Coordinates of C-alpha atoms and ligand atoms in Angstrom, one line a residue:
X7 CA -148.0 -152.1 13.0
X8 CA -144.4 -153.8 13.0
X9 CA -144.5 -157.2 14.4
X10 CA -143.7 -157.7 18.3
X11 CA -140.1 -160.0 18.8
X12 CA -140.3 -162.7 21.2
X13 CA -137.2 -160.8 22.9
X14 CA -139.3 -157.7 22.7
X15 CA -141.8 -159.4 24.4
X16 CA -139.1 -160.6 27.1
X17 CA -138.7 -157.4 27.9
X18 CA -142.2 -156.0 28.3
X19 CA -142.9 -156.5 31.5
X20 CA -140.8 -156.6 34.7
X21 CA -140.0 -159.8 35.6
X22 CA -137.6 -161.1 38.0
X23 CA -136.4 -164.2 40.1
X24 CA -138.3 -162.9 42.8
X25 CA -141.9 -162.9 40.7
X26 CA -141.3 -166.8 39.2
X27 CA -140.8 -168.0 43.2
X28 CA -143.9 -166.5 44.4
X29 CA -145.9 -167.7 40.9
X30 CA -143.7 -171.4 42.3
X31 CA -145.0 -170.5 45.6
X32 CA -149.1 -169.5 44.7
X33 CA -149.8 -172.1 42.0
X34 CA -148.4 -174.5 44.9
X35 CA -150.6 -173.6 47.7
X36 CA -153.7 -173.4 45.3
X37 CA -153.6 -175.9 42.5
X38 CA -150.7 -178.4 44.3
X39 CA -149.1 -177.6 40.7
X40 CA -145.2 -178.4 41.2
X41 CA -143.6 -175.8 38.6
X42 CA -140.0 -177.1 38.0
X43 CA -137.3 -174.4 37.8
X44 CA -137.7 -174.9 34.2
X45 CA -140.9 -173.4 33.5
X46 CA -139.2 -169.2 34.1
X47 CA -140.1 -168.8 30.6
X48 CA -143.6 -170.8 30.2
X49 CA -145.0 -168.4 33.2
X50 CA -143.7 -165.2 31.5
X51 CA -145.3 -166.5 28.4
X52 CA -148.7 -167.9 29.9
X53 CA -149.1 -164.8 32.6
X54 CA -148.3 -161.9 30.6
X55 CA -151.1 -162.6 28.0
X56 CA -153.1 -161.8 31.5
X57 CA -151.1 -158.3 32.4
X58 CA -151.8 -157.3 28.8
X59 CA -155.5 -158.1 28.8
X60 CA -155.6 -156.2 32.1
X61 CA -153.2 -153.6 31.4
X62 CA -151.0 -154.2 34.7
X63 CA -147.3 -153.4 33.7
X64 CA -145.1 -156.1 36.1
X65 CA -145.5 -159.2 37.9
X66 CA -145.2 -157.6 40.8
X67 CA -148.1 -155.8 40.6
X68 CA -150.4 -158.9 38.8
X69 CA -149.2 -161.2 41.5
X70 CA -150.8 -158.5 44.5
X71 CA -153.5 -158.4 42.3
X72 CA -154.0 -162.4 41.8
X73 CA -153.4 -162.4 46.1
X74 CA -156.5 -160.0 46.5
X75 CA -159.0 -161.4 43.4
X76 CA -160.6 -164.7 43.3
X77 CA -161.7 -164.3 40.2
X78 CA -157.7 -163.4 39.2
X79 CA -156.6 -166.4 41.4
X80 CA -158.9 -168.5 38.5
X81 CA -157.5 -166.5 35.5
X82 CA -154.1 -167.6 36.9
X83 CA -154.8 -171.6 37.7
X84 CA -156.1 -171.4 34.4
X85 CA -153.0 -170.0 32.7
X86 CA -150.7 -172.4 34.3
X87 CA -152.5 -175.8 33.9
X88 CA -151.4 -178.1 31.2
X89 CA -154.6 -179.5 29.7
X90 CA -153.4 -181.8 26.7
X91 CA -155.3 -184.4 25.9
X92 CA -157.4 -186.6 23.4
X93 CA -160.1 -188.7 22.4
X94 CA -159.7 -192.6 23.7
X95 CA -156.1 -191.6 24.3
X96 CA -153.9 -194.9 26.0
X97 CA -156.5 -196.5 23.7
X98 CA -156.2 -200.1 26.4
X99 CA -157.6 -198.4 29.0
X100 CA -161.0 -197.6 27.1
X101 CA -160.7 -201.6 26.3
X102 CA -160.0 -202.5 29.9
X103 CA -163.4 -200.1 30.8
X104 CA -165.4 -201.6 28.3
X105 CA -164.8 -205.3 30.0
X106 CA -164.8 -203.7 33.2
X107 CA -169.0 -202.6 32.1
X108 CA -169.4 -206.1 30.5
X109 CA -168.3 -207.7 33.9
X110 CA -169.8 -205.5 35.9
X111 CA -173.5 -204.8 34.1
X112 CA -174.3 -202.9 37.1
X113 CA -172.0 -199.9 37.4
X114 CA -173.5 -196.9 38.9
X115 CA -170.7 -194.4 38.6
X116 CA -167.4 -193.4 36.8
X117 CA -165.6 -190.2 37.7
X118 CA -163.0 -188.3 35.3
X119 CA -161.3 -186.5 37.5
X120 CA -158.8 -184.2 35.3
X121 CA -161.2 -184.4 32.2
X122 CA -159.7 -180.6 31.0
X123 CA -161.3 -180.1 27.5
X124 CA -163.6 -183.1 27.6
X125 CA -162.4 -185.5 24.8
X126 CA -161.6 -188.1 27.8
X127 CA -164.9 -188.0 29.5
X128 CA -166.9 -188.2 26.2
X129 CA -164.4 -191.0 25.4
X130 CA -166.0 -192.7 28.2
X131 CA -169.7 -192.0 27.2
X132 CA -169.1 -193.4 24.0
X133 CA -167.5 -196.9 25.3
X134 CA -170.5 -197.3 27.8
X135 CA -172.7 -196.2 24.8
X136 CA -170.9 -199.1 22.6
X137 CA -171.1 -201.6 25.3
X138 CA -175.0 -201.0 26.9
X139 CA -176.6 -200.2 23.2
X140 CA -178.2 -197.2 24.3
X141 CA -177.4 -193.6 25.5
X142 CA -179.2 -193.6 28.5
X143 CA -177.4 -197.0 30.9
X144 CA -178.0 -195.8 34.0
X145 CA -174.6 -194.4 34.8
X146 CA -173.3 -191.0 36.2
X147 CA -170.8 -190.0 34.6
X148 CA -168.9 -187.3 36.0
X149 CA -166.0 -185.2 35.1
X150 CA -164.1 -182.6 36.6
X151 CA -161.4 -180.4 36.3
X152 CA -159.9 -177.5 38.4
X153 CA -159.7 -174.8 35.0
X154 CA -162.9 -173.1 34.4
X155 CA -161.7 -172.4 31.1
X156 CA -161.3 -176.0 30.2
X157 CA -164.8 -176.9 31.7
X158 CA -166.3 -173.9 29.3
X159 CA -165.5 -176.0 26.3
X160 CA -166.0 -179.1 27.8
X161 CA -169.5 -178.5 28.1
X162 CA -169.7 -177.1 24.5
X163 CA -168.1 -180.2 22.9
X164 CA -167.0 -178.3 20.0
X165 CA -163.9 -179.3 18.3
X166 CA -161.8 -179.1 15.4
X167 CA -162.1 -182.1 13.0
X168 CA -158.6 -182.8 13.0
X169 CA -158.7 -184.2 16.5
X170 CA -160.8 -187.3 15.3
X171 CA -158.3 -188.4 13.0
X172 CA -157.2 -191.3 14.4
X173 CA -161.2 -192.2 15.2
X174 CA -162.5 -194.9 12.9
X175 CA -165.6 -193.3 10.9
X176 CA -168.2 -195.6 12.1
X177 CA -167.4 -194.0 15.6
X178 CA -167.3 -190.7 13.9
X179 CA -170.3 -190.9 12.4
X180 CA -172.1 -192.2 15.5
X181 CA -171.5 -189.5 17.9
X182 CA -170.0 -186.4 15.9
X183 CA -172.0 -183.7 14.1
X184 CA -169.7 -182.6 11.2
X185 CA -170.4 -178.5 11.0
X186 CA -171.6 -177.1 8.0
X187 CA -171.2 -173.4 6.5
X188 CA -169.4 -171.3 8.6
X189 CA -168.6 -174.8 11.2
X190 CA -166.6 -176.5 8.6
X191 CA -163.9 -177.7 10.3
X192 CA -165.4 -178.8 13.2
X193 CA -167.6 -181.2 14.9
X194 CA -169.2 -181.5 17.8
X195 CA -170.2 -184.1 19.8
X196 CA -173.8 -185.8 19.4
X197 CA -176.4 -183.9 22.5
X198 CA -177.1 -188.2 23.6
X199 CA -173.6 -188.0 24.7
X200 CA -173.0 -185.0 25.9
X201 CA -176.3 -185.0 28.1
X202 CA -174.5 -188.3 29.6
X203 CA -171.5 -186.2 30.9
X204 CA -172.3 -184.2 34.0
X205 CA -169.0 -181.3 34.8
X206 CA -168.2 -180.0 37.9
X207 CA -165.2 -178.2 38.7
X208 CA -163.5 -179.8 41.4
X209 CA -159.5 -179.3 43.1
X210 CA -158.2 -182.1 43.3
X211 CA -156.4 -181.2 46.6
X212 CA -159.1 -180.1 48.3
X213 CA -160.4 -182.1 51.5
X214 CA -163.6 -182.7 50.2
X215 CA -164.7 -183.5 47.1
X216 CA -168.9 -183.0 48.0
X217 CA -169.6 -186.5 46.6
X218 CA -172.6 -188.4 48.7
X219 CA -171.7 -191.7 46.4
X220 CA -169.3 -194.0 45.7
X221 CA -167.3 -194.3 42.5
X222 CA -166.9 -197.6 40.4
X223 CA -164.6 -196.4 38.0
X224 CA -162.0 -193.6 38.3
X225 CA -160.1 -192.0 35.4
X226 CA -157.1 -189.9 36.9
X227 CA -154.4 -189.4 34.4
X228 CA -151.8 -187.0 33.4
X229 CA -152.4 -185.0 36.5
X230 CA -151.3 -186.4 39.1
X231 CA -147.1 -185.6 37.6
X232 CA -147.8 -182.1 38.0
X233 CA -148.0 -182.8 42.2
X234 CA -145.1 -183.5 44.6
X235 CA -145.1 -186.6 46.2
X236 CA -146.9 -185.7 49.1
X237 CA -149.4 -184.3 47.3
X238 CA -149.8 -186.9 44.9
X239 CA -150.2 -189.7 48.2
X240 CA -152.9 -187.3 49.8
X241 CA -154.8 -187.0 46.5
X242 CA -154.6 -190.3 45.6
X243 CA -155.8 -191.3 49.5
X244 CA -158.5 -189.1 48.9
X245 CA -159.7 -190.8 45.5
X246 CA -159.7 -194.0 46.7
X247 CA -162.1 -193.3 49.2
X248 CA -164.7 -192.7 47.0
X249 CA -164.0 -196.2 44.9
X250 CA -165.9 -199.4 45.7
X251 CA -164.2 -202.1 46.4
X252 CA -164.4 -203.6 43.4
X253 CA -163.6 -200.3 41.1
X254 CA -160.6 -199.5 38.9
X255 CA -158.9 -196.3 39.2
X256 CA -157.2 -195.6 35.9
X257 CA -153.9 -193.6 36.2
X258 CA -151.9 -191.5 33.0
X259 CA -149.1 -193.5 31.4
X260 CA -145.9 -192.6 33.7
X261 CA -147.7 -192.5 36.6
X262 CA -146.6 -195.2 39.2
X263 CA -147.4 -195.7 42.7
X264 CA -145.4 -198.3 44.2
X265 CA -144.9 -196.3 47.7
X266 CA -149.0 -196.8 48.1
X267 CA -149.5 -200.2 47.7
X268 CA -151.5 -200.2 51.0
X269 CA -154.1 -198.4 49.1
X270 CA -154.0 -199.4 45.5
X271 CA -152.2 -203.0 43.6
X272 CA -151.9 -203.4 40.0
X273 CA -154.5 -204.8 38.1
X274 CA -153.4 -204.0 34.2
X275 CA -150.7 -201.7 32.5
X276 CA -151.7 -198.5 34.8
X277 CA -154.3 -199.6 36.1
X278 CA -155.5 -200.4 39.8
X279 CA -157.9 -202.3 41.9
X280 CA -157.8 -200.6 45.5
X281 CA -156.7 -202.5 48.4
X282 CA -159.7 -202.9 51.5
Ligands
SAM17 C1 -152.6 -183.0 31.0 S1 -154.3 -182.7 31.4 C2 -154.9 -184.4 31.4 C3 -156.2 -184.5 30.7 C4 -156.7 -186.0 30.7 N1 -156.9 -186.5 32.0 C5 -155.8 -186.8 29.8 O1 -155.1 -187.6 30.4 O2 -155.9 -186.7 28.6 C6 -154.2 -182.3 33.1 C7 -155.4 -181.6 33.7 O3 -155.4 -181.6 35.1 C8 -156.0 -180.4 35.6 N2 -155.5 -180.1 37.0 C9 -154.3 -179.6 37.3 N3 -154.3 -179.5 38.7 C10 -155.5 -179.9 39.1 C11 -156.1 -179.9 40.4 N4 -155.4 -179.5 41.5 N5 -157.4 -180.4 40.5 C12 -158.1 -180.8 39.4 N6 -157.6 -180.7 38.2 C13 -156.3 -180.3 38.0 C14 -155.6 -179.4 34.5 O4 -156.4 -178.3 34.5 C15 -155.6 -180.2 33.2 O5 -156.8 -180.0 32.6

């Protein structure tokens, strides 16, 4: 078989103006996902991976499809989310947690809410692990995510080895199994953490998240840039509710919210007590 061009690929299946403003327009209205005008050729790239697995020759006809399926409708959120991420990535805020916990001995509750593959959320486990000497503190620890994809190999905790690069061994060796035989290559993370992580797949935008508790800690980062504004003060209304009033909610490096300082004040570099 002779190898498929990119432009080939371009040209497999039809794909106009028309189909990128109703992608615009359905990722919108489910996810709150803002797709800039940049992103023509990310969608054909991301979506037609899902009209080949299905065998459906244009947009046109994946989009009436995606309108109809709710099990398509997931397929497609999960195509279009951006789920980078990292273990004890913006390294200050695991610091700021950890004497968060050492303040606050009795902290009930922290909630990842954007956790996507699950390197944040076990990041977490393994500071409140470090700071209470034990795997079993006492705390909930919740993370969610919108992509059932994502939450798949969350739960699993499988990764490849490379990603703990920048770990120092001690960690590594605490909470990683190294695979062996046909698992070389990767590690997975220790079952004492992993049973401390409870996943649940949440939108973000929704009204109600179906908590019956409050939240001392929330990690939200790198999400909230893929929402408009108003989207972004609705969600961020919405998590704030569920913090105590003497949480932290934990926001992604370039995310700033100095038109809701009613709700939330600085506290730290990205970081926020909320306002009561
Ligand atoms: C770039 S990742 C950030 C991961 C992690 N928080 C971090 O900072 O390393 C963004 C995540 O937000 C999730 N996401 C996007 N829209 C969402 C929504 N409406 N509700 C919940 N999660 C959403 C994506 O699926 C993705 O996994």
């Amino acid at each position: 078989m002779t190898a498929v061009s990119a432009d080939d690929v371009r040209k497999q299946y039809t794909y106009s103006q028309d189909d990128f403003e109703r992608v615009r327009a359905t990722v919108f209205k489910i996810a709150g996902i803002r797709l800039q005008d940049t992103k023509v050729t990310m969608v054909y790239s991301r979506l037609s991976r899902r009209l080949r697995a299905l065998g459906i020759g244009s947009f046109r006809d994946y989009l009436g499809l995606v309108d109809k399926s709710e099990t398509e409708q997931q397929e497609f959120v999960n195509a279009l989310t951006t789920n980078l991420t990292s273990f004890f990535r913006e390294p200050h805020h695991f610091a700021a947690l950890e004497k968060y916990l050492r303040a606050h001995p009795k902290t009930t509750a922290i909630w990842c809410a954007a956790s996507s593959t699950g390197e944040e959320p076990y990041s977490i486990a393994m500071t409140v692990a470090e700071v209470f000497g034990t795997f079993s503190p006492g705390i909930k620890i919740i993370a969610s995510d919108i992509d059932s994809k994502v939450l798949a190999t969350a739960r699993q905790g499988i990764y490849k080895a490379q990603t703990l690069n920048k770990m120092p061994m001690e960690r590594q060796k605490q909470f990683f199994y190294r695979g062996k035989g046909s698992h070389t290559g990767n590690v997975r993370v220790i079952d004492d953490v992993r049973k401390m992580v409870t996943f649940r797949q949440i939108n973000l935008t929704d009204d109600n998240y179906g908590f019956n508790h409050n939240m001392d800690v929330i990690f939200c980062r790198n999400v909230m840039i893929y929402f408009d504004k108003p989207t972004q003060y609705k969600v961020l209304n919405n998590l704030v509710s569920h913090l105590n009033k003497d949480g932290l909610y934990i926001a992604g490096h370039s995310e700033h919210f100095t038109e809701a300082n009613h709700l939330i004040r600085p506290v730290g570099k990205t970081i926020y007590a909320p306002v009561r």
